[in-house]
């Protein structure tokens, strides 16, 4: 769902002044000047519908997601590089990628847009419950997103493999370690492209120093070299480049 809201420019001035002024400054004498501009950003959130499968944490290439358990959902950490792999991997679409845009002029207008992120293929190959370990607690049933699990009193949990999507939530929350799962997880889908402008590059090496996976470097000829097998198409190098020699563009057919 897309959302737009506005605030007065005077309110933004006050907020900036409060954050910028020292404690001993008199705010009445402290003024700020904000020029018209457009500020864009993106953030990723995990909703309360998280089924505790931990696929997002397992697939995150930079360990930027705190794993879930039966009590708390998974959580995006501050070192997230916004590669969107978690959103592609979530079997129940509870991870949202939101693009924000702020138009600053006579007033401030904020736009929030949900990005449509494609799903990787996730399929259950085989799932089994060990009757010697199962304690019939029902925790697996509670978190199953497709209601594929039934648990009767003092009976081993039963899993309907026709309904199981292979998310692994049941295996993750099972305290008795009674559930084993084999699943197929398809490749990450390419939704963006990194364009490199060799002529604009000033050889500052900011991209190489900032890349979280070591996918980009300057070679002996001072040319930018990208290892596509390592690149996760995150937001780091393109936002760090001081001369816009690297531009991350979303493919139109996936946006």
PDB file of C-alpha atoms in Angstrom:
ATOM      1  CA  UNK A   1       0.000   0.000   0.000  1.00  0.00           C
ATOM      2  CA  UNK A   2       1.373   3.407  -1.020  1.00  0.00           C
ATOM      3  CA  UNK A   3       1.158   6.281   1.474  1.00  0.00           C
ATOM      4  CA  UNK A   4       1.671  10.055   1.142  1.00  0.00           C
ATOM      5  CA  UNK A   5       1.714  12.539   4.007  1.00  0.00           C
ATOM      6  CA  UNK A   6       2.822  16.127   4.514  1.00  0.00           C
ATOM      7  CA  UNK A   7       4.229  18.416   7.183  1.00  0.00           C
ATOM      8  CA  UNK A   8       4.924  22.124   7.417  1.00  0.00           C
ATOM      9  CA  UNK A   9       8.430  23.252   6.496  1.00  0.00           C
ATOM     10  CA  UNK A  10       8.551  25.171   9.792  1.00  0.00           C
ATOM     11  CA  UNK A  11       8.188  21.894  11.679  1.00  0.00           C
ATOM     12  CA  UNK A  12      11.142  20.441   9.782  1.00  0.00           C
ATOM     13  CA  UNK A  13      13.214  23.515  10.665  1.00  0.00           C
ATOM     14  CA  UNK A  14      12.445  22.951  14.349  1.00  0.00           C
ATOM     15  CA  UNK A  15      13.388  19.260  14.143  1.00  0.00           C
ATOM     16  CA  UNK A  16      16.699  20.014  12.433  1.00  0.00           C
ATOM     17  CA  UNK A  17      17.457  22.767  14.947  1.00  0.00           C
ATOM     18  CA  UNK A  18      16.838  20.446  17.884  1.00  0.00           C
ATOM     19  CA  UNK A  19      19.160  17.808  16.454  1.00  0.00           C
ATOM     20  CA  UNK A  20      21.856  20.278  15.432  1.00  0.00           C
ATOM     21  CA  UNK A  21      22.058  22.647  18.384  1.00  0.00           C
ATOM     22  CA  UNK A  22      24.257  21.996  21.405  1.00  0.00           C
ATOM     23  CA  UNK A  23      22.623  21.783  24.832  1.00  0.00           C
ATOM     24  CA  UNK A  24      23.928  25.218  25.840  1.00  0.00           C
ATOM     25  CA  UNK A  25      22.593  26.913  22.687  1.00  0.00           C
ATOM     26  CA  UNK A  26      19.502  29.072  22.836  1.00  0.00           C
ATOM     27  CA  UNK A  27      17.148  27.581  20.267  1.00  0.00           C
ATOM     28  CA  UNK A  28      15.463  30.926  19.741  1.00  0.00           C
ATOM     29  CA  UNK A  29      18.749  32.259  18.331  1.00  0.00           C
ATOM     30  CA  UNK A  30      19.528  29.082  16.397  1.00  0.00           C
ATOM     31  CA  UNK A  31      18.273  29.007  12.821  1.00  0.00           C
ATOM     32  CA  UNK A  32      18.637  26.567   9.948  1.00  0.00           C
ATOM     33  CA  UNK A  33      18.247  26.990   6.230  1.00  0.00           C
ATOM     34  CA  UNK A  34      16.960  24.073   4.165  1.00  0.00           C
ATOM     35  CA  UNK A  35      17.123  24.331   0.407  1.00  0.00           C
ATOM     36  CA  UNK A  36      14.548  22.648  -1.849  1.00  0.00           C
ATOM     37  CA  UNK A  37      15.575  19.060  -2.515  1.00  0.00           C
ATOM     38  CA  UNK A  38      14.411  15.493  -2.984  1.00  0.00           C
ATOM     39  CA  UNK A  39      15.686  12.852  -0.558  1.00  0.00           C
ATOM     40  CA  UNK A  40      15.252   9.163  -1.376  1.00  0.00           C
ATOM     41  CA  UNK A  41      15.779   6.157   0.875  1.00  0.00           C
ATOM     42  CA  UNK A  42      14.647   2.571   1.304  1.00  0.00           C
ATOM     43  CA  UNK A  43      13.991   0.431   4.354  1.00  0.00           C
ATOM     44  CA  UNK A  44      13.136  -3.206   5.007  1.00  0.00           C
ATOM     45  CA  UNK A  45      10.851  -4.398   7.793  1.00  0.00           C
ATOM     46  CA  UNK A  46       9.609  -7.745   9.105  1.00  0.00           C
ATOM     47  CA  UNK A  47       5.953  -7.768  10.121  1.00  0.00           C
ATOM     48  CA  UNK A  48       4.378  -9.546  13.069  1.00  0.00           C
ATOM     49  CA  UNK A  49       3.181 -12.246  10.655  1.00  0.00           C
ATOM     50  CA  UNK A  50       6.671 -13.813  10.782  1.00  0.00           C
ATOM     51  CA  UNK A  51       6.228 -17.606  11.046  1.00  0.00           C
ATOM     52  CA  UNK A  52       9.694 -18.136  12.623  1.00  0.00           C
ATOM     53  CA  UNK A  53      11.148 -20.140   9.721  1.00  0.00           C
ATOM     54  CA  UNK A  54      14.459 -18.207   9.827  1.00  0.00           C
ATOM     55  CA  UNK A  55      14.938 -18.507   6.080  1.00  0.00           C
ATOM     56  CA  UNK A  56      15.616 -14.768   5.948  1.00  0.00           C
ATOM     57  CA  UNK A  57      18.409 -15.021   8.516  1.00  0.00           C
ATOM     58  CA  UNK A  58      19.888 -18.102   6.890  1.00  0.00           C
ATOM     59  CA  UNK A  59      19.941 -16.515   3.437  1.00  0.00           C
ATOM     60  CA  UNK A  60      21.165 -13.043   4.473  1.00  0.00           C
ATOM     61  CA  UNK A  61      24.660 -12.724   2.959  1.00  0.00           C
ATOM     62  CA  UNK A  62      25.863 -10.198   5.557  1.00  0.00           C
ATOM     63  CA  UNK A  63      24.348 -11.619   8.779  1.00  0.00           C
ATOM     64  CA  UNK A  64      22.088  -8.601   9.176  1.00  0.00           C
ATOM     65  CA  UNK A  65      19.044 -10.454  10.577  1.00  0.00           C
ATOM     66  CA  UNK A  66      18.616 -11.638  14.152  1.00  0.00           C
ATOM     67  CA  UNK A  67      17.073 -15.097  14.142  1.00  0.00           C
ATOM     68  CA  UNK A  68      13.558 -15.713  15.403  1.00  0.00           C
ATOM     69  CA  UNK A  69      12.349 -18.215  17.962  1.00  0.00           C
ATOM     70  CA  UNK A  70       8.969 -19.264  19.338  1.00  0.00           C
ATOM     71  CA  UNK A  71       8.775 -16.040  21.376  1.00  0.00           C
ATOM     72  CA  UNK A  72      10.079 -13.297  19.070  1.00  0.00           C
ATOM     73  CA  UNK A  73      10.082 -12.770  15.293  1.00  0.00           C
ATOM     74  CA  UNK A  74      13.195 -12.216  13.193  1.00  0.00           C
ATOM     75  CA  UNK A  75      14.598  -8.678  13.224  1.00  0.00           C
ATOM     76  CA  UNK A  76      16.478  -6.571  10.668  1.00  0.00           C
ATOM     77  CA  UNK A  77      19.755  -5.276  12.143  1.00  0.00           C
ATOM     78  CA  UNK A  78      21.565  -1.998  11.534  1.00  0.00           C
ATOM     79  CA  UNK A  79      24.172  -3.570   9.228  1.00  0.00           C
ATOM     80  CA  UNK A  80      21.503  -4.385   6.609  1.00  0.00           C
ATOM     81  CA  UNK A  81      22.734  -3.490   3.096  1.00  0.00           C
ATOM     82  CA  UNK A  82      19.240  -3.653   1.536  1.00  0.00           C
ATOM     83  CA  UNK A  83      19.987  -6.382  -0.992  1.00  0.00           C
ATOM     84  CA  UNK A  84      16.355  -7.620  -0.718  1.00  0.00           C
ATOM     85  CA  UNK A  85      17.361 -11.313  -0.612  1.00  0.00           C
ATOM     86  CA  UNK A  86      15.429 -11.744   2.638  1.00  0.00           C
ATOM     87  CA  UNK A  87      12.230 -10.480   1.022  1.00  0.00           C
ATOM     88  CA  UNK A  88      12.672 -12.884  -1.887  1.00  0.00           C
ATOM     89  CA  UNK A  89      13.242 -15.771   0.538  1.00  0.00           C
ATOM     90  CA  UNK A  90      10.323 -15.180   2.934  1.00  0.00           C
ATOM     91  CA  UNK A  91       7.718 -17.903   2.240  1.00  0.00           C
ATOM     92  CA  UNK A  92       4.802 -15.862   3.609  1.00  0.00           C
ATOM     93  CA  UNK A  93       5.695 -12.393   2.274  1.00  0.00           C
ATOM     94  CA  UNK A  94       5.964 -10.825   5.713  1.00  0.00           C
ATOM     95  CA  UNK A  95       9.100  -8.885   4.777  1.00  0.00           C
ATOM     96  CA  UNK A  96       8.344  -5.530   3.185  1.00  0.00           C
ATOM     97  CA  UNK A  97      10.679  -3.387   1.121  1.00  0.00           C
ATOM     98  CA  UNK A  98       9.526   0.236   1.261  1.00  0.00           C
ATOM     99  CA  UNK A  99      10.917   3.062  -0.842  1.00  0.00           C
ATOM    100  CA  UNK A 100      10.650   6.539   0.669  1.00  0.00           C
ATOM    101  CA  UNK A 101      10.861   9.889  -1.080  1.00  0.00           C
ATOM    102  CA  UNK A 102      10.776  13.300   0.621  1.00  0.00           C
ATOM    103  CA  UNK A 103      10.062  16.427  -1.435  1.00  0.00           C
ATOM    104  CA  UNK A 104      11.298  19.500   0.457  1.00  0.00           C
ATOM    105  CA  UNK A 105      10.017  22.854  -0.763  1.00  0.00           C
ATOM    106  CA  UNK A 106       7.447  25.227   0.761  1.00  0.00           C
ATOM    107  CA  UNK A 107       6.260  22.151   2.630  1.00  0.00           C
ATOM    108  CA  UNK A 108       7.582  18.627   3.124  1.00  0.00           C
ATOM    109  CA  UNK A 109       5.794  15.812   1.323  1.00  0.00           C
ATOM    110  CA  UNK A 110       6.678  12.211   2.127  1.00  0.00           C
ATOM    111  CA  UNK A 111       5.855   9.300  -0.163  1.00  0.00           C
ATOM    112  CA  UNK A 112       6.115   5.664   0.944  1.00  0.00           C
ATOM    113  CA  UNK A 113       5.862   3.010  -1.736  1.00  0.00           C
ATOM    114  CA  UNK A 114       5.767  -0.752  -1.241  1.00  0.00           C
ATOM    115  CA  UNK A 115       8.071  -2.384  -3.773  1.00  0.00           C
ATOM    116  CA  UNK A 116       6.889  -5.610  -5.376  1.00  0.00           C
ATOM    117  CA  UNK A 117       9.609  -8.154  -4.692  1.00  0.00           C
ATOM    118  CA  UNK A 118       9.460 -11.492  -6.552  1.00  0.00           C
ATOM    119  CA  UNK A 119       9.592 -14.796  -4.721  1.00  0.00           C
ATOM    120  CA  UNK A 120      12.234 -17.465  -5.004  1.00  0.00           C
ATOM    121  CA  UNK A 121      10.909 -20.969  -5.500  1.00  0.00           C
ATOM    122  CA  UNK A 122      10.540 -22.819  -2.173  1.00  0.00           C
ATOM    123  CA  UNK A 123       9.363 -26.403  -2.227  1.00  0.00           C
ATOM    124  CA  UNK A 124       9.153 -29.200   0.333  1.00  0.00           C
ATOM    125  CA  UNK A 125      11.050 -32.298  -0.783  1.00  0.00           C
ATOM    126  CA  UNK A 126      10.496 -34.341   2.358  1.00  0.00           C
ATOM    127  CA  UNK A 127       9.502 -33.709   5.969  1.00  0.00           C
ATOM    128  CA  UNK A 128       9.354 -36.195   8.836  1.00  0.00           C
ATOM    129  CA  UNK A 129       8.504 -36.208  12.532  1.00  0.00           C
ATOM    130  CA  UNK A 130      10.477 -38.485  14.853  1.00  0.00           C
ATOM    131  CA  UNK A 131       7.824 -40.116  17.095  1.00  0.00           C
ATOM    132  CA  UNK A 132      10.441 -40.916  19.735  1.00  0.00           C
ATOM    133  CA  UNK A 133      11.258 -37.215  20.145  1.00  0.00           C
ATOM    134  CA  UNK A 134       7.897 -35.508  19.576  1.00  0.00           C
ATOM    135  CA  UNK A 135       6.291 -34.320  22.834  1.00  0.00           C
ATOM    136  CA  UNK A 136       2.986 -33.212  21.248  1.00  0.00           C
ATOM    137  CA  UNK A 137       3.397 -29.647  22.508  1.00  0.00           C
ATOM    138  CA  UNK A 138       1.653 -28.124  19.462  1.00  0.00           C
ATOM    139  CA  UNK A 139       4.209 -25.359  18.897  1.00  0.00           C
ATOM    140  CA  UNK A 140       4.814 -26.555  15.345  1.00  0.00           C
ATOM    141  CA  UNK A 141       1.094 -26.380  14.591  1.00  0.00           C
ATOM    142  CA  UNK A 142       0.896 -22.833  15.979  1.00  0.00           C
ATOM    143  CA  UNK A 143       3.432 -21.458  13.491  1.00  0.00           C
ATOM    144  CA  UNK A 144       2.603 -23.519  10.399  1.00  0.00           C
ATOM    145  CA  UNK A 145       1.423 -20.957   7.777  1.00  0.00           C
ATOM    146  CA  UNK A 146      -0.566 -23.493   5.735  1.00  0.00           C
ATOM    147  CA  UNK A 147      -2.196 -25.488   8.569  1.00  0.00           C
ATOM    148  CA  UNK A 148      -0.417 -28.593   7.351  1.00  0.00           C
ATOM    149  CA  UNK A 149       0.143 -29.909  10.898  1.00  0.00           C
ATOM    150  CA  UNK A 150      -2.305 -31.604  13.260  1.00  0.00           C
ATOM    151  CA  UNK A 151      -1.502 -32.541  16.841  1.00  0.00           C
ATOM    152  CA  UNK A 152      -3.759 -34.686  18.999  1.00  0.00           C
ATOM    153  CA  UNK A 153      -3.325 -35.162  22.753  1.00  0.00           C
ATOM    154  CA  UNK A 154      -0.279 -37.311  23.497  1.00  0.00           C
ATOM    155  CA  UNK A 155       0.046 -38.179  19.799  1.00  0.00           C
ATOM    156  CA  UNK A 156       2.900 -37.521  17.415  1.00  0.00           C
ATOM    157  CA  UNK A 157       2.409 -34.457  15.215  1.00  0.00           C
ATOM    158  CA  UNK A 158       1.150 -35.318  11.738  1.00  0.00           C
ATOM    159  CA  UNK A 159       2.208 -33.304   8.671  1.00  0.00           C
ATOM    160  CA  UNK A 160       0.245 -33.206   5.427  1.00  0.00           C
ATOM    161  CA  UNK A 161       2.995 -33.003   2.813  1.00  0.00           C
ATOM    162  CA  UNK A 162       0.521 -31.863   0.178  1.00  0.00           C
ATOM    163  CA  UNK A 163      -0.024 -28.665   2.197  1.00  0.00           C
ATOM    164  CA  UNK A 164       3.541 -28.202   3.417  1.00  0.00           C
ATOM    165  CA  UNK A 165       5.455 -25.478   1.548  1.00  0.00           C
ATOM    166  CA  UNK A 166       8.822 -26.337   3.060  1.00  0.00           C
ATOM    167  CA  UNK A 167       9.290 -23.096   4.985  1.00  0.00           C
ATOM    168  CA  UNK A 168      10.826 -24.906   7.961  1.00  0.00           C
ATOM    169  CA  UNK A 169       9.012 -22.961  10.677  1.00  0.00           C
ATOM    170  CA  UNK A 170       7.976 -26.158  12.444  1.00  0.00           C
ATOM    171  CA  UNK A 171      11.518 -27.544  12.504  1.00  0.00           C
ATOM    172  CA  UNK A 172      12.903 -24.243  13.753  1.00  0.00           C
ATOM    173  CA  UNK A 173      10.533 -23.856  16.725  1.00  0.00           C
ATOM    174  CA  UNK A 174      10.467 -27.540  17.740  1.00  0.00           C
ATOM    175  CA  UNK A 175      12.150 -27.636  21.138  1.00  0.00           C
ATOM    176  CA  UNK A 176      12.524 -31.411  20.958  1.00  0.00           C
ATOM    177  CA  UNK A 177      14.315 -31.297  17.585  1.00  0.00           C
ATOM    178  CA  UNK A 178      11.794 -33.863  16.354  1.00  0.00           C
ATOM    179  CA  UNK A 179      11.235 -32.539  12.822  1.00  0.00           C
ATOM    180  CA  UNK A 180      13.596 -32.992   9.895  1.00  0.00           C
ATOM    181  CA  UNK A 181      13.070 -31.193   6.582  1.00  0.00           C
ATOM    182  CA  UNK A 182      14.480 -31.427   3.091  1.00  0.00           C
ATOM    183  CA  UNK A 183      13.528 -28.598   0.762  1.00  0.00           C
ATOM    184  CA  UNK A 184      14.381 -27.050  -2.568  1.00  0.00           C
ATOM    185  CA  UNK A 185      15.233 -23.358  -2.558  1.00  0.00           C
ATOM    186  CA  UNK A 186      15.524 -21.733  -5.964  1.00  0.00           C
ATOM    187  CA  UNK A 187      18.080 -19.086  -6.950  1.00  0.00           C
ATOM    188  CA  UNK A 188      17.758 -15.406  -6.089  1.00  0.00           C
ATOM    189  CA  UNK A 189      16.020 -13.530  -8.898  1.00  0.00           C
ATOM    190  CA  UNK A 190      17.823 -10.600 -10.489  1.00  0.00           C
ATOM    191  CA  UNK A 191      15.621  -7.547 -10.037  1.00  0.00           C
ATOM    192  CA  UNK A 192      18.287  -4.849 -10.387  1.00  0.00           C
ATOM    193  CA  UNK A 193      21.344  -4.067 -12.476  1.00  0.00           C
ATOM    194  CA  UNK A 194      24.549  -2.265 -11.515  1.00  0.00           C
ATOM    195  CA  UNK A 195      25.670   0.095 -14.289  1.00  0.00           C
ATOM    196  CA  UNK A 196      29.342   1.125 -14.272  1.00  0.00           C
ATOM    197  CA  UNK A 197      30.609   4.325 -15.880  1.00  0.00           C
ATOM    198  CA  UNK A 198      34.350   3.777 -16.233  1.00  0.00           C
ATOM    199  CA  UNK A 199      34.938   7.310 -17.546  1.00  0.00           C
ATOM    200  CA  UNK A 200      33.331   8.929 -14.484  1.00  0.00           C
ATOM    201  CA  UNK A 201      35.380   6.845 -12.018  1.00  0.00           C
ATOM    202  CA  UNK A 202      38.003   8.879 -10.085  1.00  0.00           C
ATOM    203  CA  UNK A 203      39.728   5.790  -8.635  1.00  0.00           C
ATOM    204  CA  UNK A 204      38.969   6.694  -5.017  1.00  0.00           C
ATOM    205  CA  UNK A 205      38.441   2.992  -4.175  1.00  0.00           C
ATOM    206  CA  UNK A 206      35.443   3.861  -2.026  1.00  0.00           C
ATOM    207  CA  UNK A 207      33.449   1.082  -3.707  1.00  0.00           C
ATOM    208  CA  UNK A 208      36.132  -1.512  -3.080  1.00  0.00           C
ATOM    209  CA  UNK A 209      36.521  -0.524   0.554  1.00  0.00           C
ATOM    210  CA  UNK A 210      32.764  -0.474   1.182  1.00  0.00           C
ATOM    211  CA  UNK A 211      31.596  -3.641  -0.635  1.00  0.00           C
ATOM    212  CA  UNK A 212      30.366  -6.138   2.003  1.00  0.00           C
ATOM    213  CA  UNK A 213      31.131  -9.192  -0.151  1.00  0.00           C
ATOM    214  CA  UNK A 214      34.370  -8.186  -1.870  1.00  0.00           C
ATOM    215  CA  UNK A 215      32.648  -8.189  -5.254  1.00  0.00           C
ATOM    216  CA  UNK A 216      34.112  -4.973  -6.661  1.00  0.00           C
ATOM    217  CA  UNK A 217      37.654  -3.699  -7.072  1.00  0.00           C
ATOM    218  CA  UNK A 218      39.950  -1.592  -9.207  1.00  0.00           C
ATOM    219  CA  UNK A 219      42.349  -3.626 -11.352  1.00  0.00           C
ATOM    220  CA  UNK A 220      45.926  -2.757 -12.345  1.00  0.00           C
ATOM    221  CA  UNK A 221      44.586  -0.657 -15.227  1.00  0.00           C
ATOM    222  CA  UNK A 222      42.514   1.366 -12.760  1.00  0.00           C
ATOM    223  CA  UNK A 223      39.268  -0.007 -14.157  1.00  0.00           C
ATOM    224  CA  UNK A 224      36.298  -1.093 -12.031  1.00  0.00           C
ATOM    225  CA  UNK A 225      35.917  -4.879 -12.082  1.00  0.00           C
ATOM    226  CA  UNK A 226      32.725  -6.510 -10.817  1.00  0.00           C
ATOM    227  CA  UNK A 227      32.523 -10.155  -9.764  1.00  0.00           C
ATOM    228  CA  UNK A 228      28.895 -10.950 -10.561  1.00  0.00           C
ATOM    229  CA  UNK A 229      29.049 -14.227  -8.643  1.00  0.00           C
ATOM    230  CA  UNK A 230      29.857 -12.328  -5.442  1.00  0.00           C
ATOM    231  CA  UNK A 231      27.742  -9.209  -6.068  1.00  0.00           C
ATOM    232  CA  UNK A 232      24.433  -9.214  -4.154  1.00  0.00           C
ATOM    233  CA  UNK A 233      23.159  -6.000  -5.778  1.00  0.00           C
ATOM    234  CA  UNK A 234      22.922  -4.186  -2.468  1.00  0.00           C
ATOM    235  CA  UNK A 235      22.724  -0.425  -1.991  1.00  0.00           C
ATOM    236  CA  UNK A 236      26.295   0.142  -0.798  1.00  0.00           C
ATOM    237  CA  UNK A 237      28.707   0.918  -3.650  1.00  0.00           C
ATOM    238  CA  UNK A 238      26.236   2.996  -5.643  1.00  0.00           C
ATOM    239  CA  UNK A 239      25.405   5.191  -2.652  1.00  0.00           C
ATOM    240  CA  UNK A 240      29.034   5.527  -1.527  1.00  0.00           C
ATOM    241  CA  UNK A 241      30.416   6.520  -4.941  1.00  0.00           C
ATOM    242  CA  UNK A 242      31.091  10.305  -4.805  1.00  0.00           C
ATOM    243  CA  UNK A 243      30.849  10.810  -8.581  1.00  0.00           C
ATOM    244  CA  UNK A 244      27.901   8.518  -9.440  1.00  0.00           C
ATOM    245  CA  UNK A 245      30.078   6.178 -11.488  1.00  0.00           C
ATOM    246  CA  UNK A 246      28.022   3.305 -10.089  1.00  0.00           C
ATOM    247  CA  UNK A 247      24.265   3.317 -10.494  1.00  0.00           C
ATOM    248  CA  UNK A 248      21.960   0.595  -9.252  1.00  0.00           C
ATOM    249  CA  UNK A 249      18.842   0.479 -11.415  1.00  0.00           C
ATOM    250  CA  UNK A 250      15.733  -1.583 -10.868  1.00  0.00           C
ATOM    251  CA  UNK A 251      14.746  -3.651 -13.875  1.00  0.00           C
ATOM    252  CA  UNK A 252      11.436  -2.291 -15.163  1.00  0.00           C
ATOM    253  CA  UNK A 253       9.741  -5.677 -15.546  1.00  0.00           C
ATOM    254  CA  UNK A 254      10.343  -6.466 -11.840  1.00  0.00           C
ATOM    255  CA  UNK A 255       9.393  -3.111 -10.286  1.00  0.00           C
TER     256      UNK A 255
END
